[in-house]
Short mmCIF file of C-alpha atoms in Angstrom, two decimals:
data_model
loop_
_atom_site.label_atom_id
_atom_site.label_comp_id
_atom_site.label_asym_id
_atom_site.label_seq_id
_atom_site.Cartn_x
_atom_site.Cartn_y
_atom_site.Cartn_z
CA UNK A 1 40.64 0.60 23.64
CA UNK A 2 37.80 -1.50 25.29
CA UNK A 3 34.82 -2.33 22.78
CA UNK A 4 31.75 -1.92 25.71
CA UNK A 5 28.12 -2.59 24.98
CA UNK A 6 26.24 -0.06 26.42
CA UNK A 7 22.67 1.29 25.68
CA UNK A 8 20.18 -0.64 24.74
CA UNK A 9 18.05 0.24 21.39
CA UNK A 10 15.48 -0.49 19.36
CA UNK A 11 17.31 -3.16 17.64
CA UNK A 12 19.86 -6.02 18.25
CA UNK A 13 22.11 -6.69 15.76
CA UNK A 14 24.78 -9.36 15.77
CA UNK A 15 27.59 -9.94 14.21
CA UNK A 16 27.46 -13.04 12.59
CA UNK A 17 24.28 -15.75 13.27
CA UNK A 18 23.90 -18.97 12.14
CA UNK A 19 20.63 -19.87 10.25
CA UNK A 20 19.18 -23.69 10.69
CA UNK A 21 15.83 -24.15 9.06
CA UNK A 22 16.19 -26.24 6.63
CA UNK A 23 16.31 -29.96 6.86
CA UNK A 24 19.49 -30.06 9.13
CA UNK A 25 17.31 -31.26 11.85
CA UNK A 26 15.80 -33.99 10.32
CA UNK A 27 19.09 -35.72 9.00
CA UNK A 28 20.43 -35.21 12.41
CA UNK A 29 17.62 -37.26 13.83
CA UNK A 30 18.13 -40.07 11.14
CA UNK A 31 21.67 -40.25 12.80
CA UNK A 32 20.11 -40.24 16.31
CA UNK A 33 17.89 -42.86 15.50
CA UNK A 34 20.13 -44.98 13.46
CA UNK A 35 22.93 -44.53 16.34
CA UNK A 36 25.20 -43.77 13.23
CA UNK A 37 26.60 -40.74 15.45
CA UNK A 38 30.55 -40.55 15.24
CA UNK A 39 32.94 -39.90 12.59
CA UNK A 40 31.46 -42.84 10.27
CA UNK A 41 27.90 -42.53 8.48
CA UNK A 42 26.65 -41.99 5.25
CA UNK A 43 26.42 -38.16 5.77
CA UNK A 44 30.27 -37.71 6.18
CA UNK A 45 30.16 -39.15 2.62
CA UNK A 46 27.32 -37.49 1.28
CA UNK A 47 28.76 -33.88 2.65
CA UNK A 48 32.02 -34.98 1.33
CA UNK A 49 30.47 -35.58 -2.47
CA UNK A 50 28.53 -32.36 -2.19
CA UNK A 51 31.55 -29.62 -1.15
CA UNK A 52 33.57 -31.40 -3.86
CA UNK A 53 31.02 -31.24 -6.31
CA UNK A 54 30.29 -27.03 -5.37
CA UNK A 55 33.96 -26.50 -5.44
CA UNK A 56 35.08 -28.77 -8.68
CA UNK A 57 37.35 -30.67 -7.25
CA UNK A 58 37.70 -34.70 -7.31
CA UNK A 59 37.85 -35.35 -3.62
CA UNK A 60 36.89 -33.78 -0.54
CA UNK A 61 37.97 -34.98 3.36
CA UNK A 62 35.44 -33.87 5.95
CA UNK A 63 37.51 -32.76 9.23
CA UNK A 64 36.70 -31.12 12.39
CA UNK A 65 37.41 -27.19 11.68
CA UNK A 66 39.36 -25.07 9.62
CA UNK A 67 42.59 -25.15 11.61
CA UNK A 68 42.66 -29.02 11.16
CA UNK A 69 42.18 -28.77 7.66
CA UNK A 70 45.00 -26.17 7.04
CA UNK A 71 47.34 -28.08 9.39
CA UNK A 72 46.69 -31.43 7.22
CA UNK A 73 46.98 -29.59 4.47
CA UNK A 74 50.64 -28.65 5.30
CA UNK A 75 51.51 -31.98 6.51
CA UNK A 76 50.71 -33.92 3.47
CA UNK A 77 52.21 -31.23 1.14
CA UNK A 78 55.49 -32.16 2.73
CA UNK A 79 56.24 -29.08 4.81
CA UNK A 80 59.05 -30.28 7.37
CA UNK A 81 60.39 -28.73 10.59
CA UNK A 82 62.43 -25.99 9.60
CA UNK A 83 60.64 -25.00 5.87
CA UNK A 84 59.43 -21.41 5.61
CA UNK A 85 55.93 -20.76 4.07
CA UNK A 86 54.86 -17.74 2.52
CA UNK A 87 51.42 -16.15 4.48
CA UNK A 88 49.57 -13.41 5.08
CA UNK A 89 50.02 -10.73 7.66
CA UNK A 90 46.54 -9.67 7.82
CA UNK A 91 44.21 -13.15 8.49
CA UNK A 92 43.19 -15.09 11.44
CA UNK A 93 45.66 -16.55 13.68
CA UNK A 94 44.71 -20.69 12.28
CA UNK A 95 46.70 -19.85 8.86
CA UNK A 96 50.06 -19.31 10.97
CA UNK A 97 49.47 -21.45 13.96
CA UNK A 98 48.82 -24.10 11.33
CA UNK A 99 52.39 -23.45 10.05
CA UNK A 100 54.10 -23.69 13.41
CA UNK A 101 52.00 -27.33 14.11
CA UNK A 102 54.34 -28.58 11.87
CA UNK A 103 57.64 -26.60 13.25
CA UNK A 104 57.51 -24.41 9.94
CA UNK A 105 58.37 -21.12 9.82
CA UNK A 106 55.87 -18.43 8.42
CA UNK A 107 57.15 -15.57 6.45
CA UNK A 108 54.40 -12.48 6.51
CA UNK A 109 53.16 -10.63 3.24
CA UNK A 110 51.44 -7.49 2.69
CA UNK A 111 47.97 -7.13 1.24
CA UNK A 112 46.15 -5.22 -1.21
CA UNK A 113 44.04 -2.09 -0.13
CA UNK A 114 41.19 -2.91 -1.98
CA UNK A 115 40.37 -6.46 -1.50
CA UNK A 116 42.64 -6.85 1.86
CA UNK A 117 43.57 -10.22 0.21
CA UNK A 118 47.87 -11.29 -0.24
CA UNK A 119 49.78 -8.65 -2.64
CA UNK A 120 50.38 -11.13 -5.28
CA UNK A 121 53.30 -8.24 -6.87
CA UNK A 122 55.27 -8.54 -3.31
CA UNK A 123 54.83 -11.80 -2.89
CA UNK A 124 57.00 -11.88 -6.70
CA UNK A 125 59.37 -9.11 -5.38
CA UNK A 126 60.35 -11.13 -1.84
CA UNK A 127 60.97 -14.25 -4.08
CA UNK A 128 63.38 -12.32 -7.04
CA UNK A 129 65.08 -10.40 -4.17
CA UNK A 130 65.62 -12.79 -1.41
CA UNK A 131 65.01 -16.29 -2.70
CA UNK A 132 67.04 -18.39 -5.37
CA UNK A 133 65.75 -21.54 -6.86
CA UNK A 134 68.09 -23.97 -6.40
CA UNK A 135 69.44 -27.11 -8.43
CA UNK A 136 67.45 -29.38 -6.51
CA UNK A 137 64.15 -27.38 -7.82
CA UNK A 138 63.06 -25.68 -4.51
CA UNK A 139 63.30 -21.90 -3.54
CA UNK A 140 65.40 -21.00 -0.66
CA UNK A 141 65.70 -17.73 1.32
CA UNK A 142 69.24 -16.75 0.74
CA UNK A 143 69.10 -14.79 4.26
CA UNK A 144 67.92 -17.79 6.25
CA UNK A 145 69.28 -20.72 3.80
CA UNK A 146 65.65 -22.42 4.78
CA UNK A 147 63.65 -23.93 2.13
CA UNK A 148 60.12 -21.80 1.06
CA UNK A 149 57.88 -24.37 0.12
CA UNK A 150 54.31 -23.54 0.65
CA UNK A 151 52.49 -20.89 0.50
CA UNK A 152 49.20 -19.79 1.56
CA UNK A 153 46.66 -17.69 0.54
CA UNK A 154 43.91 -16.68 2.03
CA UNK A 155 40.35 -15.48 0.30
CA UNK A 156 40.08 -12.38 3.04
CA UNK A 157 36.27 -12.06 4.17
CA UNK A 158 35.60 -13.83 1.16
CA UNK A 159 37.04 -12.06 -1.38
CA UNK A 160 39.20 -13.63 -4.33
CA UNK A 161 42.90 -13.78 -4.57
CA UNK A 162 44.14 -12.84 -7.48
CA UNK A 163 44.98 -16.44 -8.35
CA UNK A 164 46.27 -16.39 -11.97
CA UNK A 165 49.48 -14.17 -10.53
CA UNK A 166 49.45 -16.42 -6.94
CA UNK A 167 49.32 -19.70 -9.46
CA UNK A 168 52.10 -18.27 -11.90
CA UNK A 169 54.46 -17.22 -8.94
CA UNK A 170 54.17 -20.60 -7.59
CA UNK A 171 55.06 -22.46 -10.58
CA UNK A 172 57.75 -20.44 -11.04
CA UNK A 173 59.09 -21.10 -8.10
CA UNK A 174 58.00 -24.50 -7.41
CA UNK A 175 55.63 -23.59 -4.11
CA UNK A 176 53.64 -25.64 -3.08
CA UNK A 177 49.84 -23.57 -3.16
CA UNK A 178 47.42 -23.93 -0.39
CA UNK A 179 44.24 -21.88 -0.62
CA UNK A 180 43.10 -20.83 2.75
CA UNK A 181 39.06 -20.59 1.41
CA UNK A 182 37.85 -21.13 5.07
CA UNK A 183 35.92 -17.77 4.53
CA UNK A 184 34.95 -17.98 0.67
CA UNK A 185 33.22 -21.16 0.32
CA UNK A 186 31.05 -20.40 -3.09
CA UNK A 187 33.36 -17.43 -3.87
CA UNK A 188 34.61 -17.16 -7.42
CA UNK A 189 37.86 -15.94 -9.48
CA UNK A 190 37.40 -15.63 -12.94
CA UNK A 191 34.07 -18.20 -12.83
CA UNK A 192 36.43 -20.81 -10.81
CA UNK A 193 35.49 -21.49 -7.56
CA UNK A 194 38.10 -20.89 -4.98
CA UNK A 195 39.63 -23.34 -3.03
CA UNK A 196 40.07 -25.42 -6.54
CA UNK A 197 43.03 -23.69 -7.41
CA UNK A 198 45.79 -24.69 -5.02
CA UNK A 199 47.10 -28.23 -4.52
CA UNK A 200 44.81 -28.56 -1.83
CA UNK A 201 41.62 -25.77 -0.72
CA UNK A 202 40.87 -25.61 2.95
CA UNK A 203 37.35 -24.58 4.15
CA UNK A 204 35.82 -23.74 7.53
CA UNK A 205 32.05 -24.64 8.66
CA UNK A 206 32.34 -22.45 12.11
CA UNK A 207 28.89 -21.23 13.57
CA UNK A 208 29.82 -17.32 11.92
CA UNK A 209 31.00 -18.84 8.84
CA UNK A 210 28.16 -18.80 5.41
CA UNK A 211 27.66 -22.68 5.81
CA UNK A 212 27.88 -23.52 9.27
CA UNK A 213 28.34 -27.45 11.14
CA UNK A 214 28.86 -25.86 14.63
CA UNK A 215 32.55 -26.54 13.93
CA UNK A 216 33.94 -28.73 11.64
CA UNK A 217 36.25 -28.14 8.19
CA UNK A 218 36.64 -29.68 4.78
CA UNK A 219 39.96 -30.16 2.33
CA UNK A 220 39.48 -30.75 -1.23
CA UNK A 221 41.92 -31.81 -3.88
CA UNK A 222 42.05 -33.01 -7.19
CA UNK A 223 44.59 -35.71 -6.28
CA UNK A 224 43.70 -38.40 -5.31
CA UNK A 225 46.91 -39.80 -3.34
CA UNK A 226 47.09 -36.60 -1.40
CA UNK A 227 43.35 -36.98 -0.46
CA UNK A 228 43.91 -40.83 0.94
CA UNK A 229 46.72 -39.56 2.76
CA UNK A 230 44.84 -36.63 3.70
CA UNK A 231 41.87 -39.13 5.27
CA UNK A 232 44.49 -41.69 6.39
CA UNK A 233 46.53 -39.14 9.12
CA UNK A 234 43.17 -37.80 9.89
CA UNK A 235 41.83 -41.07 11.02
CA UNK A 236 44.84 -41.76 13.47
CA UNK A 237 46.61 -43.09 10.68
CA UNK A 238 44.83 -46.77 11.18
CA UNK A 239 45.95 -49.09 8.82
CA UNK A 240 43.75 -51.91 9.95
CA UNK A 241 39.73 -52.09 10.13
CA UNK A 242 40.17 -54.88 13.06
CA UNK A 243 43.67 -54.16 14.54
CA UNK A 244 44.91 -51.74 16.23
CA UNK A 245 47.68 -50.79 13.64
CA UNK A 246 49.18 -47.32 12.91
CA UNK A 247 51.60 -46.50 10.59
CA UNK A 248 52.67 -43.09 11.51
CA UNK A 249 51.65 -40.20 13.49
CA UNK A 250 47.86 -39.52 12.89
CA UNK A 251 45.39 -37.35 14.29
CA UNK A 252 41.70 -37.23 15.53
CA UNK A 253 40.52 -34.97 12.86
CA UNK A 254 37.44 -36.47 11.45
CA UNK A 255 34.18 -34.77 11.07
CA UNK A 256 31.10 -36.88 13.18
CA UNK A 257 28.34 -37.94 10.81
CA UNK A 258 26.18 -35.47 13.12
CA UNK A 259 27.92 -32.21 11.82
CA UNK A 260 28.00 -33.82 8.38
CA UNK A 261 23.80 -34.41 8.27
CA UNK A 262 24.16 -30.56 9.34
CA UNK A 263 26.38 -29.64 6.69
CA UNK A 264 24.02 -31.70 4.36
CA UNK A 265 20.99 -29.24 4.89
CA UNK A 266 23.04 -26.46 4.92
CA UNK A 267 24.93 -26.97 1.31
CA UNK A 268 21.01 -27.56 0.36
CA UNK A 269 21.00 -23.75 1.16
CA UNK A 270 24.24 -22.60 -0.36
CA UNK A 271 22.95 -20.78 -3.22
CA UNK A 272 20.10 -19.07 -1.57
CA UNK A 273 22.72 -17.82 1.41
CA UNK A 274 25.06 -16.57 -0.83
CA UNK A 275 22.35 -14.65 -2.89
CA UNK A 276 21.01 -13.16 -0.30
CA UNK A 277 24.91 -12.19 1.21
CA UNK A 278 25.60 -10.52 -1.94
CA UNK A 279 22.12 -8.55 -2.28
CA UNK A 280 22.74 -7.36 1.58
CA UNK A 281 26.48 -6.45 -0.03
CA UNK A 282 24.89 -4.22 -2.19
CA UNK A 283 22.53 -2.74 -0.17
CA UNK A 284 24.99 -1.59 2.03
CA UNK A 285 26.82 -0.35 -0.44
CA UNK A 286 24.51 1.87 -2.39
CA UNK A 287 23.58 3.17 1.20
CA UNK A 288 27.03 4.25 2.65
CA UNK A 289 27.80 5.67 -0.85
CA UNK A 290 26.15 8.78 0.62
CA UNK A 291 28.52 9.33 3.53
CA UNK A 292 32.33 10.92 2.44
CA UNK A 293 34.09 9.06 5.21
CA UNK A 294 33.05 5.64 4.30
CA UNK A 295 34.81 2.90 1.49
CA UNK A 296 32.97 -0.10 1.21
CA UNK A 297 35.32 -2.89 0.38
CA UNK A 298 33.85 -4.58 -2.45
CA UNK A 299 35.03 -7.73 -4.95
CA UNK A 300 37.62 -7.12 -7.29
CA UNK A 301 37.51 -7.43 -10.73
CA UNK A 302 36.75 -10.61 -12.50
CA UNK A 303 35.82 -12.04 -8.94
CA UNK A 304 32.40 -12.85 -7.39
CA UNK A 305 32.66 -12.87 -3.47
CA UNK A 306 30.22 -14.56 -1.25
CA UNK A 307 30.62 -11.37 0.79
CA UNK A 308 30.72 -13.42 4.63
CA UNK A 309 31.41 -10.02 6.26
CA UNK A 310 31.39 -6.50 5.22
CA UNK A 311 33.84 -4.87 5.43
CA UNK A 312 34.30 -0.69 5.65
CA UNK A 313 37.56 1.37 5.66
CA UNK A 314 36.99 4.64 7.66
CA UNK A 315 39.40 7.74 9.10
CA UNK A 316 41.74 5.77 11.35
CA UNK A 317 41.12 8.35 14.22
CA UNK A 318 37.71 7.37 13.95
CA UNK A 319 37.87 3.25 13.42
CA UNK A 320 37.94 2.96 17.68
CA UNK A 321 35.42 5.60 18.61
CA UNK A 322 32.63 4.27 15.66
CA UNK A 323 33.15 0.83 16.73
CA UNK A 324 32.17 2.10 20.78
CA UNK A 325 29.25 4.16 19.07
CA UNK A 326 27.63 1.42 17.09
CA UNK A 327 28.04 -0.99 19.88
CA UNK A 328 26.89 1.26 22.33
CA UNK A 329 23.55 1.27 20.00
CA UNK A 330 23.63 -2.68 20.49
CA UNK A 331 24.76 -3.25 16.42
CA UNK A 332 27.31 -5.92 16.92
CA UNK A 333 30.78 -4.77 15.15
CA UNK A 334 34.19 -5.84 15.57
CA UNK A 335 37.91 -4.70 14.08
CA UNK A 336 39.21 -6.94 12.09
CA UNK A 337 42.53 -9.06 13.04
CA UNK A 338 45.72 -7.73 14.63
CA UNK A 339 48.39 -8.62 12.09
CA UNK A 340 50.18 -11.59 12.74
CA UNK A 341 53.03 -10.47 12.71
CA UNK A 342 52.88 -7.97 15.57
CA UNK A 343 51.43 -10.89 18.02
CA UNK A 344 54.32 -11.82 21.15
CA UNK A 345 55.00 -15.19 19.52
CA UNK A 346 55.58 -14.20 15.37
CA UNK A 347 57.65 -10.81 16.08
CA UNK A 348 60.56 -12.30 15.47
CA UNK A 349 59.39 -13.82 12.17
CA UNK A 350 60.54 -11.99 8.89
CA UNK A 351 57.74 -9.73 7.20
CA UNK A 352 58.03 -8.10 4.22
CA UNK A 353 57.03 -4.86 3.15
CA UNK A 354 54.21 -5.33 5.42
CA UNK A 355 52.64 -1.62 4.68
CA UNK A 356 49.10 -1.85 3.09
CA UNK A 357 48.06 -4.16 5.71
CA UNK A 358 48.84 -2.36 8.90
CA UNK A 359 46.97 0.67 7.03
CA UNK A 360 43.93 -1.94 7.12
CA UNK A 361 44.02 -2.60 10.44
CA UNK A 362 43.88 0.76 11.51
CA UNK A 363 41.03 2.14 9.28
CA UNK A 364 38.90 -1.29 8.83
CA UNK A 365 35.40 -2.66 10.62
CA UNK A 366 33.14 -5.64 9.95
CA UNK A 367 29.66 -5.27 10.06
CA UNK A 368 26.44 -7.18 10.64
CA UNK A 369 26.57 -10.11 7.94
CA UNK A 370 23.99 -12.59 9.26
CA UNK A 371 21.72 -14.12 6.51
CA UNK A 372 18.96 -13.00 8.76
CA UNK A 373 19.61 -9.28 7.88
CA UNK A 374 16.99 -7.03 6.82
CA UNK A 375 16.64 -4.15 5.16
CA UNK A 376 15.27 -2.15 7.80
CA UNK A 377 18.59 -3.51 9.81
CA UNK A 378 20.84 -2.31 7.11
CA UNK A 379 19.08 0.94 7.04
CA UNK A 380 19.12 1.30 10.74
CA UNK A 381 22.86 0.33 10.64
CA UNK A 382 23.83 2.78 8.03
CA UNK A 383 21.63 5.91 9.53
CA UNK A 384 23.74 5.54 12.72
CA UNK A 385 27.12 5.69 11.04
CA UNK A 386 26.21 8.42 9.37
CA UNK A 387 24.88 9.84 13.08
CA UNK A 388 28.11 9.57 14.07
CA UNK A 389 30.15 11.54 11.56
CA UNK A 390 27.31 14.04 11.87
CA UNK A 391 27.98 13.91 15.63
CA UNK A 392 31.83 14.83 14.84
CA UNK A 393 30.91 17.46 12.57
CA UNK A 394 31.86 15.98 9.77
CA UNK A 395 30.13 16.15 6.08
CA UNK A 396 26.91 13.86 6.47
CA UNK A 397 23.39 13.64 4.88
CA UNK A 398 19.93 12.00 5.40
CA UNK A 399 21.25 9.19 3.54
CA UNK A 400 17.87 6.69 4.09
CA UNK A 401 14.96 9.19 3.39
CA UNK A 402 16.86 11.22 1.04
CA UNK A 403 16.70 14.37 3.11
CA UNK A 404 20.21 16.85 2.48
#
């Protein structure tokens, strides 16, 4: 079905908006009038500091998105051509095309139905059933005789993992974890910020993401080999400050001291985005509580989500024909991904059990997240949902001025 904006009304609601009022523009000026512009500058280092610092890790590399940071990722955690890495089937395309960059195979897993994040209980069932740990300590599929030695989990619209069972399954098993926090920067499991529970924690600073660069993408790590290494192939792997001497096969990854002096003033805002993300969270919530057809997809237990979109499950036969309606009143919505593993080029890739998550994709819509949300928007957003279920003569009330 095509998603059309039609009529216009009395409000315009997007998405996902980046705010920039803090003192992004003035460090960005110190870099224009210093001419310290490019991917070296004392803001790459200062942004670098800060995300480590937020996320309690040792060491951070800045990079240029998300995707570059997940791909690096993979490549210093030693995934060759051929290894299969555990992933979601429900997340943004980056996660998997990451995996093929390095001529890896991905293997998609279900998620859970109430935080839409990886089914840490399949995950353990696909490795007892159809993987053996070997003599030489890493897990192979028995099916495909190729190594599994990543895997990657993904904080889903910023929502925890449930990391204690992803951690124990990949000790077990000897996998390699990679946290796929592009979406949960300042998200927390169990009062541990995520992204500091893998090997390596990937983030994204997109224009819809909480903290925002333009583009541009962090790693963090608490080792400190894997972080040189990390900086080293992201720098074209250039061994020499004078010559022009490479060592291996690097890539132009690193962030501009620019985007860093924006990233700068926009970790100065961190705390005051995600407060007001997680008020708007529940706001929404307490609202759409009145209307039957609604679930509100909300942080699990013993996790505090930065809530970067909200999320609702509806009626599947609805999910298409709400999304038209609420565009067609100019509120910007959108379904969330097609799975993975139903896209032309990952068919052919083994999923397992992959159940929970196609049940997601038919029933689930984002709504407005911007920090610049207001109540009256929320309101406004919330009395036209329930419009529509009204319109369908289904079970509705006067949810915003109480009226049954």
């Amino acid at each position: 079905m095509a998603y059309i904006m039609s009529e216009k009304s009395s409000f315009n609601i997007p998405l996902s908006e980046p705010v920039i009022s803090g003192n992004e523009k003035k460090y960005v000026n110190e870099c224009l009038d210093t001419g310290w512009v490019s991917s070296v500058g004392s803001y790459v280092e200062r942004f670098e500091q800060m995300a480590a610092a937020h996320v309690g890790s040792d060491h951070a590399v800045a990079v240029v998105n998300g995707t570059s940071a997940i791909h690096v990722s993979l490549l210093c955690c030693d995934v060759k051509p051929g290894d299969e890495v555990i992933v979601p089937a429900l997340t943004f395309i980056a996660s998997v095309n990451a995996i093929k960059y390095c001529v890896g195979e991905p293997v998609f897993m279900d998620c859970k139905a109430e935080t839409l994040c990886m089914d840490a209980d399949k995950v353990g069932r696909f490795l007892e059933s159809k993987c053996e740990l070997r003599s030489d300590g890493f897990t192979y599929n028995k099916q495909s005789g190729r190594r599994v030695k990543a895997l990657i989990v993904v904080h889903v619209f910023g929502h925890p993992a449930d990391m204690d069972a992803l951690v124990n399954i990949c000790n077990q098993w000897n996998l390699t974890l990679i946290e796929d926090a592009t979406e949960s920067l300042g998200s927390e499991f169990k009062g541990k910020q995520t992204g500091s529970f893998g090997t390596v924690g990937c983030f994204s600073f997109n224009g819809n993401k909480i903290l925002t660069t333009g583009g541009g993408g962090m790693v963090v790590t608490s080792d400190k080999s894997l972080s040189e290494r990390i900086k080293h192939i992201t720098t074209q792997a250039k061994c020499s400050r004078l010559e022009y001497d490479h060592d291996e096969i690097g890539y132009n990854y690193r962030l501009t001291n620019i985007q860093a002096a924006i990233g700068v003033g926009q970790m100065e805002r961190l705390a005051e985005f995600i407060e007001i993300k997680r008020s708007n969270a529940s706001l929404y919530n307490d609202l759409l509580s009145g209307i039957a057809e609604i679930q509100f997809i909300w942080e699990p237990d013993g996790a505090k989500s930065n809530f970067w979109f909200y999320t609702i499950k509806v009626p599947r036969d609805h999910k298409n024909h709400l999304i038209d309606f609420l565009l067609s009143k100019n509120i910007g919505v959108r379904p969330v991904w097609k799975l993975v593993n139903t896209l032309p080029m990952y068919r052919n890739c083994e999923s397992y059990e992959v159940e929970q998550a196609i049940d997601v994709y038919d029933r689930c819509i984002n709504l407005p997240c911007s920090v610049t949300l207001k109540e009256e928007n929320i309101k406004f957003i919330v009395e036209k949902i329930n419009d529509y279920f009204l319109s369908k003569g289904q079970k509705g009330e006067d949810i915003i001025f109480g009226k049954k």
